PDB file of C-alpha atoms in Angstrom:
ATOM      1  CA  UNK A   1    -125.575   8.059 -16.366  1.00 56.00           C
ATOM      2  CA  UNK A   2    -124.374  11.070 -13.501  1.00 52.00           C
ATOM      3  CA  UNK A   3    -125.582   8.358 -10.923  1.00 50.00           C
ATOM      4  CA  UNK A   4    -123.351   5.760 -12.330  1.00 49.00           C
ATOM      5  CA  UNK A   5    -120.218   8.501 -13.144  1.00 41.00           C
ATOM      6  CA  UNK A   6    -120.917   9.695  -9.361  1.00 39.00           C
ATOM      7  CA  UNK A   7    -120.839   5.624  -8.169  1.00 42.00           C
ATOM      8  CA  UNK A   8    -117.642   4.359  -9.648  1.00 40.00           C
ATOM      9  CA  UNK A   9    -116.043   7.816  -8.544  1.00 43.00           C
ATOM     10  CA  UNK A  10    -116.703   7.240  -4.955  1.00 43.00           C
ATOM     11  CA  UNK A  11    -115.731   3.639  -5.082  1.00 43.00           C
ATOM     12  CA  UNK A  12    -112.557   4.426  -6.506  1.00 41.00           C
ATOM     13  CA  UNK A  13    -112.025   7.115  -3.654  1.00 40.00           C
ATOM     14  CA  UNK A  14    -113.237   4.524  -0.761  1.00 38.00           C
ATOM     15  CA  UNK A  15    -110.428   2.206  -2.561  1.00 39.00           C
ATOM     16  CA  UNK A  16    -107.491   4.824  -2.707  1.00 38.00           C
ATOM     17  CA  UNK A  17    -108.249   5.571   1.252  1.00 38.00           C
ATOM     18  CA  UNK A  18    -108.310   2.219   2.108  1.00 40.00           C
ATOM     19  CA  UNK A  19    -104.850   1.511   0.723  1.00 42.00           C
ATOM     20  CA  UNK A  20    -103.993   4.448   3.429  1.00 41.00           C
ATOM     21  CA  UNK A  21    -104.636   2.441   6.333  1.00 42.00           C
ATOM     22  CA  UNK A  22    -102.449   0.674   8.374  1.00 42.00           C
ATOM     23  CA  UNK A  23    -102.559  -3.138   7.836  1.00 47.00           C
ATOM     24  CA  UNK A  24    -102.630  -4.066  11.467  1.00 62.00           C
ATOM     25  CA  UNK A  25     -99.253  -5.388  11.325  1.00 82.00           C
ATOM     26  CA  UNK A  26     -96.509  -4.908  13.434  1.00 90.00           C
ATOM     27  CA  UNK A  27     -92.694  -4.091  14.251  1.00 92.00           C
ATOM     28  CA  UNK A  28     -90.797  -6.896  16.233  1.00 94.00           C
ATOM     29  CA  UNK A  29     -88.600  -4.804  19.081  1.00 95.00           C
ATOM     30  CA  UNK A  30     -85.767  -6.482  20.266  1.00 97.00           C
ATOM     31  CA  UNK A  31     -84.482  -3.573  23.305  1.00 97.00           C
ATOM     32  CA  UNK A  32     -81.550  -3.647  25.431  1.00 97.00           C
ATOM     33  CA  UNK A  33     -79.082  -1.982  26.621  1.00 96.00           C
ATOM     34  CA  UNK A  34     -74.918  -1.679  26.670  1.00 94.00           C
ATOM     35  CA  UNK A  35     -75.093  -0.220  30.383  1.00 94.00           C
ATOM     36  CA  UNK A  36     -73.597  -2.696  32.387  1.00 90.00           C
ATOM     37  CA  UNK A  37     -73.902  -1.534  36.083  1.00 91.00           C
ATOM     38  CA  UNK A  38     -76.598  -0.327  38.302  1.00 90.00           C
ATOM     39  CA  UNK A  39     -79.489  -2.232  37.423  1.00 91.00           C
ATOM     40  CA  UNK A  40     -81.991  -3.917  37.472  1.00 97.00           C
ATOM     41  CA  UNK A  41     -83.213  -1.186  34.619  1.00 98.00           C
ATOM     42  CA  UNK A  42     -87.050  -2.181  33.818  1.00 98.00           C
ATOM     43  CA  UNK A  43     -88.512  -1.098  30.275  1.00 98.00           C
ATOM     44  CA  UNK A  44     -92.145   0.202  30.073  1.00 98.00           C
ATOM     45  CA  UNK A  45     -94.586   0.458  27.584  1.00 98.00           C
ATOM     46  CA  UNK A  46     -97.752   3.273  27.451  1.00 97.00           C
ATOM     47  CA  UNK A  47     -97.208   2.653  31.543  1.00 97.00           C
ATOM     48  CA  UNK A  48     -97.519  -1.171  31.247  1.00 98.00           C
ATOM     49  CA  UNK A  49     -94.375  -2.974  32.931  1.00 99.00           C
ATOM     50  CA  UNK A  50     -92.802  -5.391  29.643  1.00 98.00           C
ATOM     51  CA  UNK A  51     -89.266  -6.912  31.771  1.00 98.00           C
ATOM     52  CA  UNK A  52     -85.824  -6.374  32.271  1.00 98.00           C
ATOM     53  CA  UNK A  53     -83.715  -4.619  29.900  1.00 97.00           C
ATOM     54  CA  UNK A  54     -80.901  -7.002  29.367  1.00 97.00           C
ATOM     55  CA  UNK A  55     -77.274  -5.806  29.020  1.00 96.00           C
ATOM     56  CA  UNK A  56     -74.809  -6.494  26.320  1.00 93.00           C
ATOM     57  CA  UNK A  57     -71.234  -5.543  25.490  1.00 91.00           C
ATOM     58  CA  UNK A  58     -71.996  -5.897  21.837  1.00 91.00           C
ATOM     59  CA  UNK A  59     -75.422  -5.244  19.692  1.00 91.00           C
ATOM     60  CA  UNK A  60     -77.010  -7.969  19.072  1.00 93.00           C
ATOM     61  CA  UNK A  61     -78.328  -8.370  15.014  1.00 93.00           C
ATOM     62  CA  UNK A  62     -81.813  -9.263  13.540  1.00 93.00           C
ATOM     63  CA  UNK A  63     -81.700 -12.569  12.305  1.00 91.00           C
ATOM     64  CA  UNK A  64     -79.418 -13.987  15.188  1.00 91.00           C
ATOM     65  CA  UNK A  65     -80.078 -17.256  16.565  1.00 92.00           C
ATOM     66  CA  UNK A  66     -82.129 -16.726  19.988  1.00 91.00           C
ATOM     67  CA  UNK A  67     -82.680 -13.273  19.541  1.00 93.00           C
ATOM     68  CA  UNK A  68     -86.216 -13.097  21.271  1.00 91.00           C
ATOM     69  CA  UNK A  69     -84.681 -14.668  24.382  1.00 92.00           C
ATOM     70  CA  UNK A  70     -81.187 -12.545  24.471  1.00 94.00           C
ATOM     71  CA  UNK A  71     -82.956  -9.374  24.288  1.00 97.00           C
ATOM     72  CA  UNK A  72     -86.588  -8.140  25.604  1.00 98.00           C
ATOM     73  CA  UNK A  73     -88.882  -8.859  22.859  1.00 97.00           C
ATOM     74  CA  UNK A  74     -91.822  -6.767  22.027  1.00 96.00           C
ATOM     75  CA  UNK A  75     -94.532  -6.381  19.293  1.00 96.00           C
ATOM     76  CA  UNK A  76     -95.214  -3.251  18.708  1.00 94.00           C
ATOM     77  CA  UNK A  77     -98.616  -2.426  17.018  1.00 94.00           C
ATOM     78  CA  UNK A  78     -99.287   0.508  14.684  1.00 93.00           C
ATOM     79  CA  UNK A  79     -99.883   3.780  16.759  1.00 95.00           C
ATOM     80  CA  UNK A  80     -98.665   5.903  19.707  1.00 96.00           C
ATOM     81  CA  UNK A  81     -96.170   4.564  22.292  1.00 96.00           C
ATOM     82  CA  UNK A  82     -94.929   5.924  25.027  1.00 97.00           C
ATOM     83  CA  UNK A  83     -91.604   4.103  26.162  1.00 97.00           C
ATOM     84  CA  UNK A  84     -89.658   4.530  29.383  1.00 97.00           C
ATOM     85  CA  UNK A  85     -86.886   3.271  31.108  1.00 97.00           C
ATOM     86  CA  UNK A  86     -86.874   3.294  34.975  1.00 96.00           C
ATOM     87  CA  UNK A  87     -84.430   2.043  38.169  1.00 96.00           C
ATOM     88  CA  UNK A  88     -85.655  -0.521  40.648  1.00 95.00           C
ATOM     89  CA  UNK A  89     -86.784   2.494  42.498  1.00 96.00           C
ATOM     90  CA  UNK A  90     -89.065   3.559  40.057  1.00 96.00           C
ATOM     91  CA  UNK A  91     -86.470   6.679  39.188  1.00 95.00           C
ATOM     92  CA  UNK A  92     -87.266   7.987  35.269  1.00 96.00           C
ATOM     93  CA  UNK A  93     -84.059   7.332  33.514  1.00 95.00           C
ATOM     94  CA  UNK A  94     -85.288   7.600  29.738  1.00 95.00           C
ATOM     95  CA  UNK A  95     -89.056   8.588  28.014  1.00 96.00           C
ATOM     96  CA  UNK A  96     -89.686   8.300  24.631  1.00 96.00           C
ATOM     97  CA  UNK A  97     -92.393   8.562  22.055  1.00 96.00           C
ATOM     98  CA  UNK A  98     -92.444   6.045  19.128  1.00 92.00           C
ATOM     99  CA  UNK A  99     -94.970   7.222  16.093  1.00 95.00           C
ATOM    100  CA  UNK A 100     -95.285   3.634  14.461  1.00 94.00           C
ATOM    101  CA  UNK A 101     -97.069   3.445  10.885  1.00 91.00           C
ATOM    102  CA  UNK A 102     -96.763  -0.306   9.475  1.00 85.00           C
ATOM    103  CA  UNK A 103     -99.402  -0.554   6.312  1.00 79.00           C
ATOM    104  CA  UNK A 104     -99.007  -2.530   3.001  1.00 78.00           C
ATOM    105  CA  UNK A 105     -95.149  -2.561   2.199  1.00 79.00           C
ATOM    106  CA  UNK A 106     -94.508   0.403   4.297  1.00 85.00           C
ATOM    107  CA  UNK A 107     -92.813   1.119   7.506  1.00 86.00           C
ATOM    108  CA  UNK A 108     -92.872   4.436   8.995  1.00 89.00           C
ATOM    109  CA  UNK A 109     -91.185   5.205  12.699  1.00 90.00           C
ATOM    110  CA  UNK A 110     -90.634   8.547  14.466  1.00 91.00           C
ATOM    111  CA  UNK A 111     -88.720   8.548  17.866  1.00 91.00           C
ATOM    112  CA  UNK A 112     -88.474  11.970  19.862  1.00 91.00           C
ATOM    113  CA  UNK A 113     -87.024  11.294  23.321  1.00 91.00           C
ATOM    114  CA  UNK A 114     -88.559  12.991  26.038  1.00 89.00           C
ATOM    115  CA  UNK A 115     -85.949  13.074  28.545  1.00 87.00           C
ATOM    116  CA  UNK A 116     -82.590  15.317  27.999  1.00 83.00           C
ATOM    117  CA  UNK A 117     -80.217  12.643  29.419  1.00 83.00           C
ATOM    118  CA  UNK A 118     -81.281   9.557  26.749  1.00 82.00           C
ATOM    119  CA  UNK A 119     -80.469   8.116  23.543  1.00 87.00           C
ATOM    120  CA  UNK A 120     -81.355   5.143  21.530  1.00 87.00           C
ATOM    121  CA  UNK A 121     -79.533   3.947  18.233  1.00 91.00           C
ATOM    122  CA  UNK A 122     -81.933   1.822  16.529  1.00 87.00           C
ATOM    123  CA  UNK A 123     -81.078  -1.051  13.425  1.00 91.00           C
ATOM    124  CA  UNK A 124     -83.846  -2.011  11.275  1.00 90.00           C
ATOM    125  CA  UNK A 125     -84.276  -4.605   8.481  1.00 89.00           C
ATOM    126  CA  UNK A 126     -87.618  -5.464   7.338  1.00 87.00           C
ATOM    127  CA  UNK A 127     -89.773  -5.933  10.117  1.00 88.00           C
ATOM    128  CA  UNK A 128     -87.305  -6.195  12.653  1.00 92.00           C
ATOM    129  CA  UNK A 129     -86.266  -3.575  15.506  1.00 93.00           C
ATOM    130  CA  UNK A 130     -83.226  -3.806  17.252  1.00 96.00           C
ATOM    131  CA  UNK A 131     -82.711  -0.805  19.852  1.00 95.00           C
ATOM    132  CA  UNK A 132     -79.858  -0.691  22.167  1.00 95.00           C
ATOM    133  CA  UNK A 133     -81.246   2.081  25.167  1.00 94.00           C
ATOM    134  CA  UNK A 134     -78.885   4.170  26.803  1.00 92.00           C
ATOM    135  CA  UNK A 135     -79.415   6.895  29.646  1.00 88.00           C
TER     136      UNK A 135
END
């Protein structure tokens, strides 16, 4: 009887963990930017070049037609990141460090910026990032 008390106890701990984990899924980043001179301003991710930080006068909106081509799309994976911003000559402009948690129905994100001089003002609905990157 302990055996079988002892059995379904650690089955319904190996359940409750589970339900802890991340699901795999993912946040859909839509970056850019409102500066309009200077660049080319190129957007990196954990050191890995991702494109051209596109410039708008206005923030663009999840759920707006052609969204993924307007703005620099990126899926971002639960986990670490390390994001920065840098001029075509490879100057650091902006560093930041995104904390992502997506699990079952959950969403968690901490930014700290790493650099004194940037910003980032971020709109989120559902699964859906949009970040507008200043420095």
């Amino acid at each position: 009887m302990k055996k079988i008390a002892t059995l379904l106890l650690a089955s319904f701990g190996l359940l409750l963990l589970s339900r802890c984990r991340p699901d795999g899924g993912a946040l859909r980043g839509y970056f850019w930017t409102s500066r309009q001179n200077g660049g080319p301003y190129y957007l990196y991710i954990n050191d890995t070049l991702k494109g051209t930080l596109p410039a708008f006068s206005r923030p663009p909106e999840c759920g707006e037609a052609g969204l993924e081509k307007k703005t620099l799309f990126i899926l971002l994976r639960s986990g670490v990141h390390v994001i920065t911003v840098k001029d075509r000559q490879g100057n650091l402009l902006l560093s930041e460090r995104y904390k992502l948690y997506k699990g079952k129905g959950s969403l968690s994100l901490s930014v700290s910026m790493d650099t004194p001089q940037g910003s980032n003002r971020h709109v989120i609905y559902g699964d859906c990032s949009v970040e507008e990157i200043s420095f």
